[in-house]
PDB file of C-alpha atoms in Angstrom:
ATOM      1  CA  MET A   1      -0.022  -0.141   0.026  1.00  0.00           C
ATOM      2  CA  HIS A   2       3.019   2.316   0.882  1.00  0.00           C
ATOM      3  CA  ARG A   3       4.350   1.837  -2.535  1.00  0.00           C
ATOM      4  CA  PHE A   4       1.146   2.155  -4.532  1.00  0.00           C
ATOM      5  CA  ILE A   5       0.437   5.271  -2.893  1.00  0.00           C
ATOM      6  CA  ALA A   6       3.742   6.572  -3.746  1.00  0.00           C
ATOM      7  CA  ILE A   7       3.368   5.772  -7.433  1.00  0.00           C
ATOM      8  CA  ILE A   8       0.001   7.210  -7.415  1.00  0.00           C
ATOM      9  CA  PHE A   9       0.938  10.554  -5.971  1.00  0.00           C
ATOM     10  CA  ALA A  10       4.236  10.769  -8.322  1.00  0.00           C
ATOM     11  CA  CYS A  11       1.825  10.359 -11.386  1.00  0.00           C
ATOM     12  CA  LEU A  12      -0.484  13.395 -10.543  1.00  0.00           C
ATOM     13  CA  SER A  13       2.786  15.381  -9.875  1.00  0.00           C
ATOM     14  CA  LEU A  14       4.293  14.697 -13.314  1.00  0.00           C
ATOM     15  CA  LEU A  15       1.004  15.179 -14.472  1.00  0.00           C
ATOM     16  CA  SER A  16       1.245  18.601 -12.569  1.00  0.00           C
ATOM     17  CA  LEU A  17       4.689  19.489 -14.044  1.00  0.00           C
ATOM     18  CA  GLY A  18       3.835  18.614 -17.666  1.00  0.00           C
ATOM     19  CA  CYS A  19       0.721  21.025 -17.901  1.00  0.00           C
ATOM     20  CA  GLY A  20       2.805  23.451 -20.137  1.00  0.00           C
ATOM     21  CA  ASN A  21       5.523  26.077 -20.052  1.00  0.00           C
ATOM     22  CA  HIS A  22       2.988  28.885 -18.598  1.00  0.00           C
ATOM     23  CA  GLN A  23       2.086  26.642 -15.600  1.00  0.00           C
ATOM     24  CA  GLN A  24       2.762  28.563 -12.188  1.00  0.00           C
ATOM     25  CA  GLN A  25       5.371  27.007 -10.348  1.00  0.00           C
ATOM     26  CA  ASP A  26       2.844  26.851  -6.983  1.00  0.00           C
ATOM     27  CA  ASP A  27       0.234  24.453  -9.370  1.00  0.00           C
ATOM     28  CA  ILE A  28       2.671  21.049  -8.219  1.00  0.00           C
ATOM     29  CA  LEU A  29       0.708  19.250  -6.051  1.00  0.00           C
ATOM     30  CA  VAL A  30       2.543  19.732  -2.057  1.00  0.00           C
ATOM     31  CA  PRO A  31       1.485  16.386   0.212  1.00  0.00           C
ATOM     32  CA  GLY A  32       2.066  16.383   3.571  1.00  0.00           C
ATOM     33  CA  ASP A  33       5.499  15.544   4.857  1.00  0.00           C
ATOM     34  CA  THR A  34       4.970  11.895   5.954  1.00  0.00           C
ATOM     35  CA  LEU A  35       3.577  11.463   2.345  1.00  0.00           C
ATOM     36  CA  ALA A  36       6.407  13.230   0.712  1.00  0.00           C
ATOM     37  CA  ILE A  37       9.265  11.464   2.644  1.00  0.00           C
ATOM     38  CA  SER A  38       7.882   7.826   1.866  1.00  0.00           C
ATOM     39  CA  LEU A  39       7.714   9.065  -1.589  1.00  0.00           C
ATOM     40  CA  SER A  40      11.309  10.370  -1.943  1.00  0.00           C
ATOM     41  CA  GLU A  41      12.810   7.303  -0.120  1.00  0.00           C
ATOM     42  CA  TYR A  42      10.728   4.989  -2.607  1.00  0.00           C
ATOM     43  CA  PHE A  43      12.100   6.765  -5.624  1.00  0.00           C
ATOM     44  CA  ASP A  44      15.511   6.659  -4.250  1.00  0.00           C
ATOM     45  CA  GLY A  45      15.375   2.956  -4.130  1.00  0.00           C
ATOM     46  CA  HIS A  46      13.336   2.285  -6.968  1.00  0.00           C
ATOM     47  CA  GLY A  47      13.173   4.844  -9.399  1.00  0.00           C
ATOM     48  CA  THR A  48      15.123   6.573 -11.905  1.00  0.00           C
ATOM     49  CA  PRO A  49      17.339   9.618 -11.844  1.00  0.00           C
ATOM     50  CA  ASN A  50      14.281  11.925 -13.112  1.00  0.00           C
ATOM     51  CA  GLU A  51      12.060  10.187 -10.652  1.00  0.00           C
ATOM     52  CA  GLN A  52      14.428  10.943  -7.748  1.00  0.00           C
ATOM     53  CA  MET A  53      15.249  14.584  -8.605  1.00  0.00           C
ATOM     54  CA  LEU A  54      11.200  14.944  -8.636  1.00  0.00           C
ATOM     55  CA  GLY A  55      10.725  13.038  -5.077  1.00  0.00           C
ATOM     56  CA  HIS A  56      13.617  15.070  -3.656  1.00  0.00           C
ATOM     57  CA  TYR A  57      11.613  18.183  -5.466  1.00  0.00           C
ATOM     58  CA  ILE A  58       8.344  17.378  -4.053  1.00  0.00           C
ATOM     59  CA  LEU A  59       9.663  16.806  -0.214  1.00  0.00           C
ATOM     60  CA  ALA A  60      11.830  20.386  -0.941  1.00  0.00           C
ATOM     61  CA  ARG A  61       8.326  22.250  -1.505  1.00  0.00           C
ATOM     62  CA  THR A  62       6.901  20.354   1.417  1.00  0.00           C
ATOM     63  CA  TYR A  63       9.428  21.387   3.726  1.00  0.00           C
ATOM     64  CA  ALA A  64       9.368  25.300   2.142  1.00  0.00           C
ATOM     65  CA  GLU A  65       5.274  24.825   2.628  1.00  0.00           C
ATOM     66  CA  MET A  66       6.220  24.134   6.617  1.00  0.00           C
ATOM     67  CA  GLY A  67       8.649  26.860   7.142  1.00  0.00           C
ATOM     68  CA  GLU A  68      11.623  24.531   7.207  1.00  0.00           C
ATOM     69  CA  VAL A  69      13.882  26.471   5.057  1.00  0.00           C
ATOM     70  CA  SER A  70      16.863  24.609   5.779  1.00  0.00           C
ATOM     71  CA  GLN A  71      15.901  21.105   4.911  1.00  0.00           C
ATOM     72  CA  ALA A  72      13.995  22.303   1.893  1.00  0.00           C
ATOM     73  CA  LEU A  73      17.383  23.907   0.861  1.00  0.00           C
ATOM     74  CA  ASP A  74      18.964  20.340   1.523  1.00  0.00           C
ATOM     75  CA  GLU A  75      16.461  18.685  -0.682  1.00  0.00           C
ATOM     76  CA  PHE A  76      16.771  20.854  -3.326  1.00  0.00           C
ATOM     77  CA  GLN A  77      20.225  19.880  -3.356  1.00  0.00           C
ATOM     78  CA  LYS A  78      19.676  16.573  -3.360  1.00  0.00           C
ATOM     79  CA  ALA A  79      17.050  16.787  -5.924  1.00  0.00           C
ATOM     80  CA  GLU A  80      20.108  18.645  -8.339  1.00  0.00           C
ATOM     81  CA  ALA A  81      22.331  15.997  -7.534  1.00  0.00           C
ATOM     82  CA  CYS A  82      19.699  13.145  -8.852  1.00  0.00           C
ATOM     83  CA  ALA A  83      19.552  14.976 -11.990  1.00  0.00           C
ATOM     84  CA  ASP A  84      21.720  13.140 -14.561  1.00  0.00           C
ATOM     85  CA  THR A  85      22.604  15.686 -17.162  1.00  0.00           C
ATOM     86  CA  THR A  86      24.058  13.372 -19.646  1.00  0.00           C
ATOM     87  CA  ALA A  87      21.063  11.577 -20.531  1.00  0.00           C
ATOM     88  CA  THR A  88      19.207  12.424 -23.245  1.00  0.00           C
ATOM     89  CA  ASP A  89      15.751  12.126 -21.326  1.00  0.00           C
ATOM     90  CA  CYS A  90      17.138  14.027 -18.463  1.00  0.00           C
ATOM     91  CA  ASP A  91      14.033  16.298 -17.298  1.00  0.00           C
ATOM     92  CA  ARG A  92      15.730  19.658 -17.555  1.00  0.00           C
ATOM     93  CA  HIS A  93      12.092  21.592 -17.270  1.00  0.00           C
ATOM     94  CA  LEU A  94      12.162  20.273 -13.423  1.00  0.00           C
ATOM     95  CA  LEU A  95      16.024  20.920 -13.117  1.00  0.00           C
ATOM     96  CA  ALA A  96      15.374  24.511 -14.154  1.00  0.00           C
ATOM     97  CA  ARG A  97      12.465  24.653 -11.518  1.00  0.00           C
ATOM     98  CA  VAL A  98      14.676  23.093  -8.785  1.00  0.00           C
ATOM     99  CA  HIS A  99      17.348  25.556  -9.661  1.00  0.00           C
ATOM    100  CA  SER A 100      15.099  28.626  -9.704  1.00  0.00           C
ATOM    101  CA  GLN A 101      13.303  27.939  -6.464  1.00  0.00           C
ATOM    102  CA  ALA A 102      16.108  26.786  -4.479  1.00  0.00           C
ATOM    103  CA  LEU A 103      17.769  30.178  -5.457  1.00  0.00           C
ATOM    104  CA  LEU A 104      14.538  32.138  -4.380  1.00  0.00           C
ATOM    105  CA  LEU A 105      14.190  30.572  -1.221  1.00  0.00           C
ATOM    106  CA  GLN A 106      17.964  31.244  -0.356  1.00  0.00           C
ATOM    107  CA  GLU A 107      17.536  34.775  -1.184  1.00  0.00           C
ATOM    108  CA  GLU A 108      14.441  34.901   0.963  1.00  0.00           C
ATOM    109  CA  LYS A 109      16.633  33.450   4.110  1.00  0.00           C
ATOM    110  CA  THR A 110      19.461  35.603   3.797  1.00  0.00           C
ATOM    111  CA  GLU A 111      17.343  38.960   3.312  1.00  0.00           C
ATOM    112  CA  SER A 112      17.656  40.991   6.294  1.00  0.00           C
ATOM    113  CA  ALA A 113      15.017  43.138   7.256  1.00  0.00           C
ATOM    114  CA  GLY A 114      15.751  46.738   6.719  1.00  0.00           C
ATOM    115  CA  GLY A 115      15.291  49.232   9.295  1.00  0.00           C
ATOM    116  CA  LEU A 116      13.660  52.651   9.839  1.00  0.00           C
ATOM    117  CA  ILE A 117      15.740  55.289   8.712  1.00  0.00           C
ATOM    118  CA  TRP A 118      15.253  58.454  10.894  1.00  0.00           C
ATOM    119  CA  ILE A 119      16.313  61.431   9.823  1.00  0.00           C
ATOM    120  CA  VAL A 120      16.984  64.414  13.013  1.00  0.00           C
ATOM    121  CA  GLY A 121      17.594  68.065  11.794  1.00  0.00           C
ATOM    122  CA  GLY A 122      17.740  71.032  13.923  1.00  0.00           C
ATOM    123  CA  LEU A 123      20.514  69.745  16.288  1.00  0.00           C
ATOM    124  CA  VAL A 124      22.814  72.307  17.631  1.00  0.00           C
ATOM    125  CA  PHE A 125      26.359  72.240  17.931  1.00  0.00           C
ATOM    126  CA  LEU A 126      26.268  71.429  21.706  1.00  0.00           C
ATOM    127  CA  VAL A 127      24.267  68.364  21.079  1.00  0.00           C
ATOM    128  CA  LEU A 128      26.447  67.042  18.674  1.00  0.00           C
ATOM    129  CA  LEU A 129      29.258  67.462  20.729  1.00  0.00           C
ATOM    130  CA  GLY A 130      27.565  65.576  23.271  1.00  0.00           C
ATOM    131  CA  VAL A 131      26.816  62.540  20.806  1.00  0.00           C
ATOM    132  CA  ALA A 132      30.146  62.655  19.912  1.00  0.00           C
ATOM    133  CA  GLY A 133      31.430  62.452  23.015  1.00  0.00           C
ATOM    134  CA  PHE A 134      29.147  59.405  24.092  1.00  0.00           C
ATOM    135  CA  LEU A 135      29.781  57.267  20.715  1.00  0.00           C
ATOM    136  CA  LEU A 136      33.753  57.976  22.113  1.00  0.00           C
ATOM    137  CA  LYS A 137      32.960  56.772  25.319  1.00  0.00           C
ATOM    138  CA  GLN A 138      30.690  53.659  24.096  1.00  0.00           C
ATOM    139  CA  GLN A 139      34.037  52.958  21.911  1.00  0.00           C
ATOM    140  CA  LYS A 140      36.342  52.853  24.600  1.00  0.00           C
ATOM    141  CA  LYS A 141      33.857  50.287  26.472  1.00  0.00           C
ATOM    142  CA  LYS A 142      33.785  48.216  23.353  1.00  0.00           C
ATOM    143  CA  LYS A 143      37.406  48.016  23.012  1.00  0.00           C
ATOM    144  CA  PRO A 144      37.420  44.491  25.659  1.00  0.00           C
ATOM    145  CA  GLN A 145      34.669  43.183  24.282  1.00  0.00           C
ATOM    146  CA  GLN A 146      35.818  43.450  20.809  1.00  0.00           C
ATOM    147  CA  GLN A 147      39.059  41.787  21.993  1.00  0.00           C
ATOM    148  CA  ASN A 148      37.262  38.774  23.443  1.00  0.00           C
ATOM    149  CA  SER A 149      34.989  38.723  20.513  1.00  0.00           C
ATOM    150  CA  GLN A 150      38.321  37.904  18.003  1.00  0.00           C
ATOM    151  CA  GLU A 151      39.409  35.772  20.468  1.00  0.00           C
ATOM    152  CA  ASN A 152      36.324  33.666  20.548  1.00  0.00           C
ATOM    153  CA  GLY A 153      36.541  33.532  16.556  1.00  0.00           C
ATOM    154  CA  ILE A 154      40.005  32.277  16.972  1.00  0.00           C
ATOM    155  CA  GLN A 155      38.753  29.622  19.230  1.00  0.00           C
ATOM    156  CA  GLU A 156      36.046  28.694  16.968  1.00  0.00           C
ATOM    157  CA  ASN A 157      38.214  28.749  14.160  1.00  0.00           C
ATOM    158  CA  ARG A 158      40.365  25.975  15.929  1.00  0.00           C
ATOM    159  CA  ILE A 159      37.535  23.517  16.231  1.00  0.00           C
ATOM    160  CA  TYR A 160      37.323  23.370  12.512  1.00  0.00           C
ATOM    161  CA  GLU A 161      40.611  22.458  12.424  1.00  0.00           C
ATOM    162  CA  SER A 162      40.421  19.712  15.013  1.00  0.00           C
ATOM    163  CA  ASP A 163      41.224  15.933  14.453  1.00  0.00           C
ATOM    164  CA  VAL A 164      37.576  15.176  15.620  1.00  0.00           C
ATOM    165  CA  TYR A 165      35.884  17.582  13.521  1.00  0.00           C
ATOM    166  CA  LEU A 166      37.600  16.381  10.427  1.00  0.00           C
ATOM    167  CA  ARG A 167      36.790  12.587  11.887  1.00  0.00           C
ATOM    168  CA  PHE A 168      33.069  13.707  11.805  1.00  0.00           C
ATOM    169  CA  ARG A 169      33.292  15.363   8.367  1.00  0.00           C
ATOM    170  CA  ASP A 170      34.666  12.436   7.157  1.00  0.00           C
ATOM    171  CA  LEU A 171      32.235  10.141   8.561  1.00  0.00           C
ATOM    172  CA  SER A 172      29.378  12.238   7.161  1.00  0.00           C
ATOM    173  CA  LYS A 173      30.832  11.289   3.833  1.00  0.00           C
ATOM    174  CA  HIS A 174      30.880   7.533   4.602  1.00  0.00           C
ATOM    175  CA  PRO A 175      27.284   6.914   6.377  1.00  0.00           C
ATOM    176  CA  LEU A 176      28.143   3.293   6.669  1.00  0.00           C
ATOM    177  CA  GLN A 177      30.936   3.666   9.088  1.00  0.00           C
ATOM    178  CA  SER A 178      29.934   3.722  12.539  1.00  0.00           C
ATOM    179  CA  ILE A 179      30.510   6.496  15.170  1.00  0.00           C
ATOM    180  CA  SER A 180      31.792   5.061  18.169  1.00  0.00           C
ATOM    181  CA  ARG A 181      31.451   6.435  21.856  1.00  0.00           C
ATOM    182  CA  ASP A 182      34.752   7.545  21.985  1.00  0.00           C
ATOM    183  CA  ASP A 183      34.036   9.835  18.789  1.00  0.00           C
ATOM    184  CA  TRP A 184      31.133  11.511  20.435  1.00  0.00           C
ATOM    185  CA  ASN A 185      33.179  12.321  23.727  1.00  0.00           C
ATOM    186  CA  ALA A 186      36.117  13.333  21.549  1.00  0.00           C
ATOM    187  CA  LEU A 187      33.768  16.004  19.775  1.00  0.00           C
ATOM    188  CA  GLU A 188      32.284  17.171  23.278  1.00  0.00           C
ATOM    189  CA  MET A 189      35.830  17.583  24.542  1.00  0.00           C
ATOM    190  CA  ALA A 190      36.602  19.577  21.664  1.00  0.00           C
ATOM    191  CA  VAL A 191      33.188  21.434  21.880  1.00  0.00           C
ATOM    192  CA  ASP A 192      33.855  22.211  25.915  1.00  0.00           C
ATOM    193  CA  GLU A 193      37.845  23.328  24.793  1.00  0.00           C
ATOM    194  CA  TYR A 194      37.131  25.582  21.605  1.00  0.00           C
ATOM    195  CA  LEU A 195      33.518  26.978  22.608  1.00  0.00           C
ATOM    196  CA  PRO A 196      33.787  26.911  26.258  1.00  0.00           C
ATOM    197  CA  ASP A 197      30.467  28.846  26.914  1.00  0.00           C
ATOM    198  CA  PHE A 198      28.368  26.591  24.580  1.00  0.00           C
ATOM    199  CA  ARG A 199      27.303  24.058  27.400  1.00  0.00           C
ATOM    200  CA  LYS A 200      26.818  27.089  29.446  1.00  0.00           C
ATOM    201  CA  LYS A 201      24.447  28.131  27.063  1.00  0.00           C
ATOM    202  CA  VAL A 202      22.378  25.140  26.309  1.00  0.00           C
ATOM    203  CA  ASP A 203      22.476  22.727  29.190  1.00  0.00           C
ATOM    204  CA  PRO A 204      24.005  24.731  32.355  1.00  0.00           C
ATOM    205  CA  ASN A 205      23.110  22.123  34.862  1.00  0.00           C
ATOM    206  CA  HIS A 206      24.437  19.463  32.936  1.00  0.00           C
ATOM    207  CA  ASN A 207      21.008  16.960  33.195  1.00  0.00           C
ATOM    208  CA  MET A 208      20.242  17.060  28.950  1.00  0.00           C
ATOM    209  CA  LYS A 209      20.035  13.626  27.567  1.00  0.00           C
ATOM    210  CA  ASP A 210      23.371  12.618  25.583  1.00  0.00           C
ATOM    211  CA  THR A 211      21.177  12.426  22.386  1.00  0.00           C
ATOM    212  CA  ASP A 212      19.864  15.652  22.721  1.00  0.00           C
ATOM    213  CA  TYR A 213      23.435  17.559  23.645  1.00  0.00           C
ATOM    214  CA  ARG A 214      24.802  15.763  20.537  1.00  0.00           C
ATOM    215  CA  ILE A 215      22.048  17.244  18.230  1.00  0.00           C
ATOM    216  CA  CYS A 216      22.796  20.825  19.739  1.00  0.00           C
ATOM    217  CA  MET A 217      26.461  20.192  19.219  1.00  0.00           C
ATOM    218  CA  LEU A 218      26.171  18.832  15.449  1.00  0.00           C
ATOM    219  CA  ILE A 219      23.970  21.726  14.993  1.00  0.00           C
ATOM    220  CA  ARG A 220      26.287  24.566  16.437  1.00  0.00           C
ATOM    221  CA  LEU A 221      29.173  22.943  14.060  1.00  0.00           C
ATOM    222  CA  ARG A 222      26.953  23.688  11.144  1.00  0.00           C
ATOM    223  CA  PHE A 223      26.423  20.416   9.797  1.00  0.00           C
ATOM    224  CA  ALA A 224      23.693  19.911   7.317  1.00  0.00           C
ATOM    225  CA  LEU A 225      20.202  18.940   9.031  1.00  0.00           C
ATOM    226  CA  SER A 226      20.655  15.255   6.658  1.00  0.00           C
ATOM    227  CA  GLU A 227      24.083  14.824   8.112  1.00  0.00           C
ATOM    228  CA  VAL A 228      22.673  15.427  11.559  1.00  0.00           C
ATOM    229  CA  ALA A 229      20.009  13.199  11.209  1.00  0.00           C
ATOM    230  CA  ALA A 230      22.187  10.688   9.727  1.00  0.00           C
ATOM    231  CA  PHE A 231      24.639  11.163  12.863  1.00  0.00           C
ATOM    232  CA  MET A 232      21.922  10.273  15.526  1.00  0.00           C
ATOM    233  CA  ASP A 233      20.263   7.539  13.107  1.00  0.00           C
ATOM    234  CA  ILE A 234      16.919   9.176  13.269  1.00  0.00           C
ATOM    235  CA  THR A 235      14.512   9.974  10.359  1.00  0.00           C
ATOM    236  CA  PRO A 236      14.484  13.707   9.119  1.00  0.00           C
ATOM    237  CA  GLN A 237      10.648  14.353  10.570  1.00  0.00           C
ATOM    238  CA  ASN A 238      12.028  12.965  13.993  1.00  0.00           C
ATOM    239  CA  LEU A 239      14.789  15.617  14.255  1.00  0.00           C
ATOM    240  CA  TYR A 240      11.936  18.234  13.012  1.00  0.00           C
ATOM    241  CA  SER A 241      10.602  17.122  16.334  1.00  0.00           C
ATOM    242  CA  ARG A 242      13.219  16.994  18.440  1.00  0.00           C
ATOM    243  CA  ARG A 243      14.593  20.655  17.345  1.00  0.00           C
ATOM    244  CA  LYS A 244      11.076  22.332  18.246  1.00  0.00           C
ATOM    245  CA  GLN A 245      11.275  20.364  21.612  1.00  0.00           C
ATOM    246  CA  LEU A 246      14.889  21.674  22.211  1.00  0.00           C
ATOM    247  CA  LEU A 247      13.439  25.235  21.287  1.00  0.00           C
ATOM    248  CA  LYS A 248      10.766  24.987  24.068  1.00  0.00           C
ATOM    249  CA  SER A 249      12.895  23.169  26.868  1.00  0.00           C
ATOM    250  CA  VAL A 250      16.307  25.456  26.392  1.00  0.00           C
ATOM    251  CA  PHE A 251      15.218  28.768  25.055  1.00  0.00           C
ATOM    252  CA  ASN A 252      11.641  28.528  26.702  1.00  0.00           C
ATOM    253  CA  ILE A 253      10.229  29.651  23.278  1.00  0.00           C
ATOM    254  CA  VAL A 254       7.412  27.867  21.404  1.00  0.00           C
ATOM    255  CA  GLY A 255       8.516  28.350  17.584  1.00  0.00           C
ATOM    256  CA  LYS A 256       9.938  26.570  14.580  1.00  0.00           C
ATOM    257  CA  PRO A 257      12.806  24.577  14.528  1.00  0.00           C
ATOM    258  CA  ASP A 258      14.824  27.117  12.188  1.00  0.00           C
ATOM    259  CA  GLU A 259      14.599  29.246  15.309  1.00  0.00           C
ATOM    260  CA  PHE A 260      16.295  26.735  17.334  1.00  0.00           C
ATOM    261  CA  ASP A 261      18.875  26.362  14.588  1.00  0.00           C
ATOM    262  CA  ALA A 262      19.436  30.251  14.687  1.00  0.00           C
ATOM    263  CA  LEU A 263      20.004  30.475  18.356  1.00  0.00           C
ATOM    264  CA  ILE A 264      22.390  27.595  18.785  1.00  0.00           C
ATOM    265  CA  GLN A 265      24.470  29.245  16.207  1.00  0.00           C
ATOM    266  CA  GLU A 266      24.414  32.373  17.498  1.00  0.00           C
TER     267      GLU A 266
END
């Protein structure tokens, strides 16, 4: 039944994609995340390159509709990787759609809200001097903070050069290799050494579950969500739920998992 539903939905999606060059991009059927994940997994195991690309494209659109921008971008990248551009039957129309929507989503993610510009006129010379004096005092106060910030940046760069970080990078490229307890302990020690404030931020009482703290570390070190799920041996949907729960338990915020990622990486 699972496979039958996947095939039926794929056929409907293909018909939707093939209705003409003037079709709007939002005409593609967007399923629930569970069905989209099942469809993608089915085509990854049994489909052609075009079907695999379609499966990841539909899953990317589903995550985008859910507001899961990071996971949507991951799926767009996977869709692009599935395309066999050397084949004569390569669905270049779908590939172009993957490119354009991934670019649009990336622009939306990095777009920062512009602040309002207030024009203050009629300031007298004494007020200008007062403002200048205040800024000079603030600049002097910020010098130690800037020095600390630079030192923290140097420390963070060192963890990306550490053996354990490179070990996990290598493991991400070889998913069949298992992660030992020693690997996790080494990563935790490196985080404590190079990012000493991180544990105070997410687990000040040292009572967080090992699995949750490992998720926090991996996201802080900017591993892709697909890599985090593979490391933790859980599904993307389970990772989605854990991040949402951690947002509440760590930061006391009810919101989307992307918000948790942003706070962890600050």
